[in-house]
Short mmCIF file of C-alpha atoms in Angstrom, two decimals:
data_model
loop_
_atom_site.label_atom_id
_atom_site.label_comp_id
_atom_site.label_asym_id
_atom_site.label_seq_id
_atom_site.Cartn_x
_atom_site.Cartn_y
_atom_site.Cartn_z
CA GLU A 1 21.62 12.14 0.79
CA VAL A 2 21.21 12.61 -2.64
CA ARG A 3 23.00 15.28 -4.74
CA ASP A 4 23.64 16.28 -8.45
CA LEU A 5 21.95 12.87 -9.35
CA PHE A 6 21.87 13.68 -12.97
CA PHE A 7 25.20 15.37 -13.53
CA ASN A 8 26.87 13.15 -15.89
CA THR A 9 23.42 11.88 -17.65
CA PRO A 10 21.96 14.97 -18.95
CA ALA A 11 19.68 13.16 -21.36
CA ARG A 12 17.65 11.85 -18.54
CA ARG A 13 16.79 15.41 -17.41
CA LYS A 14 14.33 16.06 -20.14
CA PHE A 15 12.19 13.36 -18.69
CA LEU A 16 11.69 15.01 -15.15
CA ARG A 17 8.76 17.19 -14.63
CA ARG A 18 8.48 20.36 -12.50
CA ASP A 19 10.38 20.37 -8.84
CA GLU A 20 7.05 20.00 -7.07
CA THR A 21 5.97 16.97 -9.04
CA GLU A 22 9.10 15.18 -8.49
CA LEU A 23 9.14 16.10 -4.96
CA GLY A 24 5.77 14.61 -4.57
CA HIS A 25 7.12 11.21 -6.10
CA ILE A 26 10.00 11.30 -3.65
CA GLY A 27 7.80 11.91 -0.50
CA GLU A 28 5.75 8.79 -1.65
CA VAL A 29 8.57 6.72 -1.96
CA VAL A 30 9.78 7.56 1.36
CA THR A 31 6.42 7.06 2.81
CA LYS A 32 6.23 3.71 1.51
CA LEU A 33 9.74 2.81 3.04
CA ALA A 34 8.52 4.44 6.31
CA LEU A 35 5.24 2.24 6.28
CA ALA A 36 7.44 -0.99 5.73
CA HIS A 37 9.90 -0.02 8.49
CA PRO A 38 8.15 1.46 11.68
CA GLN A 39 11.38 0.84 13.69
CA VAL A 40 13.36 3.14 11.54
CA GLN A 41 13.37 6.99 11.75
CA PHE A 42 12.76 8.67 8.42
CA ARG A 43 13.39 12.37 7.69
CA LEU A 44 12.62 14.06 4.30
CA VAL A 45 14.23 17.59 3.96
CA HIS A 46 14.11 19.94 0.92
CA ASN A 47 15.93 23.16 0.72
CA GLY A 48 16.44 23.37 4.46
CA ARG A 49 12.81 22.52 5.18
CA SER A 50 11.47 19.56 6.81
CA LEU A 51 8.76 17.84 4.79
CA LEU A 52 8.42 14.71 6.57
CA ASP A 53 10.05 13.42 10.10
CA VAL A 54 8.95 10.27 11.86
CA TYR A 55 10.63 8.66 14.78
CA ARG A 56 11.13 5.24 15.58
CA GLN A 57 7.90 3.55 16.49
CA ASN A 58 6.89 0.38 17.95
CA THR A 59 3.76 -0.43 15.82
CA LEU A 60 2.36 -0.11 12.52
CA ALA A 61 -0.63 1.81 13.69
CA GLU A 62 1.81 4.48 15.22
CA ARG A 63 3.44 4.87 11.92
CA VAL A 64 0.20 5.08 9.81
CA GLY A 65 -1.19 7.80 12.37
CA SER A 66 2.40 9.73 11.83
CA LEU A 67 2.16 9.72 8.33
CA LEU A 68 -1.58 9.47 7.43
CA GLY A 69 -3.05 11.34 10.59
CA ARG A 70 -3.97 10.11 13.93
CA PRO A 71 -7.55 10.46 13.78
CA LEU A 72 -7.42 7.88 10.88
CA VAL A 73 -5.94 5.18 13.43
CA ARG A 74 -9.13 4.84 15.18
CA GLU A 75 -11.17 3.85 11.98
CA LEU A 76 -8.36 1.10 11.02
CA LEU A 77 -8.84 -2.45 11.85
CA PRO A 78 -5.87 -4.95 12.74
CA VAL A 79 -5.39 -7.82 10.14
CA GLU A 80 -3.65 -10.96 11.09
CA ALA A 81 -3.94 -14.27 9.07
CA GLN A 82 -2.21 -17.08 7.58
CA ALA A 83 -2.93 -20.30 5.29
CA PRO A 84 -1.26 -23.34 4.49
CA GLY A 85 1.59 -23.11 2.26
CA GLY A 86 3.25 -20.36 4.28
CA LEU A 87 1.12 -17.44 3.16
CA LYS A 88 0.69 -14.62 5.80
CA LEU A 89 -1.32 -11.39 5.77
CA ARG A 90 -1.02 -8.57 8.52
CA GLY A 91 -1.47 -5.01 8.72
CA LEU A 92 -4.51 -2.57 9.02
CA ILE A 93 -7.51 -1.82 6.84
CA SER A 94 -10.28 1.04 7.34
CA GLN A 95 -13.85 0.31 8.20
CA PRO A 96 -15.81 1.08 5.06
CA ALA A 97 -16.94 4.59 6.33
CA ALA A 98 -13.48 5.73 6.11
CA ASN A 99 -12.60 5.86 2.17
CA ARG A 100 -11.09 7.81 -0.11
CA SER A 101 -11.58 9.11 -3.68
CA SER A 102 -8.71 7.14 -5.23
CA THR A 103 -6.38 4.41 -4.13
CA SER A 104 -3.57 6.72 -3.07
CA ALA A 105 -3.81 5.40 0.60
CA VAL A 106 -3.90 1.66 -0.48
CA TYR A 107 -0.15 0.62 0.45
CA THR A 108 0.35 -3.23 -0.05
CA PHE A 109 3.62 -4.70 0.38
CA ILE A 110 4.87 -8.46 -0.61
CA ASN A 111 7.65 -9.67 1.71
CA GLY A 112 8.57 -6.18 2.75
CA ARG A 113 8.65 -4.72 -0.44
CA TYR A 114 5.83 -2.13 -1.93
CA VAL A 115 3.91 -3.38 -4.90
CA ARG A 116 0.76 -2.12 -6.90
CA ASP A 117 -0.24 -5.43 -8.29
CA ARG A 118 -3.46 -5.93 -9.94
CA VAL A 119 -4.37 -9.15 -8.53
CA VAL A 120 -3.51 -7.90 -4.89
CA GLN A 121 -5.70 -4.97 -5.31
CA HIS A 122 -8.61 -6.88 -6.95
CA ALA A 123 -8.64 -9.15 -3.97
CA LEU A 124 -8.48 -6.48 -1.61
CA LEU A 125 -11.47 -4.71 -3.22
CA GLU A 126 -13.25 -7.79 -3.46
CA GLY A 127 -13.43 -8.16 0.05
CA TYR A 128 -15.09 -4.74 0.35
CA ARG A 129 -17.66 -5.67 -2.36
CA HIS A 130 -20.84 -3.80 -1.73
CA LEU A 131 -19.36 -1.92 1.12
CA LEU A 132 -17.96 1.12 -0.68
CA PRO A 133 -19.84 3.24 -3.09
CA ASN A 134 -18.27 3.10 -6.74
CA GLY A 135 -15.16 5.29 -6.95
CA ARG A 136 -14.47 5.19 -3.43
CA TYR A 137 -11.42 3.22 -2.02
CA PRO A 138 -10.41 2.12 1.42
CA VAL A 139 -7.11 3.01 3.42
CA VAL A 140 -4.90 -0.04 3.66
CA ALA A 141 -1.43 -0.75 4.69
CA LEU A 142 -1.20 -4.66 4.19
CA PHE A 143 1.84 -6.90 4.14
CA LEU A 144 1.47 -10.01 2.52
CA GLU A 145 4.37 -12.51 3.19
CA ILE A 146 4.78 -15.67 0.73
CA ASP A 147 7.60 -18.29 -0.05
CA PRO A 148 10.00 -16.20 -2.50
CA ALA A 149 9.74 -19.22 -4.67
CA LEU A 150 6.26 -18.91 -5.41
CA VAL A 151 6.32 -15.34 -6.71
CA ASP A 152 8.24 -13.86 -9.67
CA VAL A 153 8.95 -10.24 -8.88
CA ASN A 154 10.79 -9.41 -12.35
CA VAL A 155 7.77 -9.32 -14.65
CA HIS A 156 7.36 -5.39 -14.83
CA PRO A 157 10.02 -2.68 -15.19
CA THR A 158 9.07 -0.92 -12.10
CA LYS A 159 8.85 -4.07 -9.98
CA HIS A 160 5.32 -2.86 -8.77
CA GLU A 161 3.76 -6.01 -10.27
CA VAL A 162 4.46 -9.67 -9.93
CA ARG A 163 3.40 -12.87 -11.00
CA PHE A 164 2.13 -15.53 -8.40
CA ARG A 165 2.50 -19.08 -9.05
CA ASP A 166 -1.14 -20.02 -7.70
CA GLN A 167 -2.64 -16.56 -8.34
CA ARG A 168 -6.11 -17.81 -7.27
CA THR A 169 -4.97 -19.21 -3.91
CA VAL A 170 -3.63 -15.93 -3.11
CA HIS A 171 -6.51 -13.66 -4.40
CA ASP A 172 -9.00 -15.60 -2.33
CA PHE A 173 -6.94 -15.50 0.84
CA ILE A 174 -6.27 -11.86 0.62
CA ALA A 175 -10.13 -11.42 -0.30
CA ALA A 176 -11.39 -13.80 2.46
CA THR A 177 -9.22 -12.28 5.17
CA VAL A 178 -10.50 -8.80 4.64
CA ARG A 179 -14.05 -10.09 4.85
CA GLU A 180 -13.53 -11.94 7.97
CA THR A 181 -11.75 -8.76 9.41
CA LEU A 182 -14.85 -6.57 8.55
CA ARG A 183 -17.14 -8.93 9.63
CA PRO A 184 -17.05 -8.26 13.59
CA SER A 185 -17.10 -4.56 12.83
CA GLY A 186 -20.69 -5.03 11.87
CA TRP A 187 -20.46 -4.05 8.37
CA LEU A 188 -20.97 -7.50 7.10
CA ALA A 189 -23.90 -9.83 8.07
CA ALA A 190 -23.18 -13.07 9.70
CA SER A 191 -24.00 -15.01 6.40
CA GLY A 192 -21.78 -12.78 4.32
CA GLU A 193 -24.77 -11.74 2.13
CA VAL A 194 -25.23 -7.94 1.70
CA GLY A 195 -27.01 -5.78 -0.51
CA GLY A 196 -26.33 -3.12 -2.92
CA ASP A 197 -24.27 -2.84 -6.49
CA GLY A 198 -20.89 -4.47 -7.06
CA GLY A 199 -17.83 -3.03 -5.50
CA PRO A 200 -15.13 -0.99 -7.05
CA GLU A 201 -12.85 -1.96 -9.71
CA PRO A 202 -9.04 -1.25 -9.30
CA GLU A 203 -7.79 1.80 -10.96
CA PRO A 204 -5.63 1.37 -14.10
#
């Protein structure tokens, strides 16, 4: 429960936006936490009104359905891969037909914590190269596990970006895993050669 957050620091109040805007930011934070912890119940209440209420669930797919819409779950493909050095990737990615006009439904986590890292996003979109129209983005809930010694999480004030010791290895692992996940769905030819123009670039 949060009350009177700025009662003794009034200078910070001038940086706050409208209530609706700040409430939207809070909702995003709770959504990210809820995706990372399906086994935990989350409830968001504002002025006595329940804005979000998700019960404890057994799978990530159930939690995604509760937060992003149950019809979407049918369009998602499970991801499960690992590489030498302890790299692991798991989660859900959408088939290319289930795309969005922004990256707002791209949720990526490193060792359980939400990140919006350029390397991770570029690798993800590289996996979708030629499969999405320009300006369209997939729906993703992906969790990367990596040795904490191989990633610096203190390079950005918001902690949303990180620095990998071996950036190329991580990038290629994510991109290849996404491609291999999409291949059995029929979106990629067996040879991996596809037509069309370049894939989308990450949003700034």
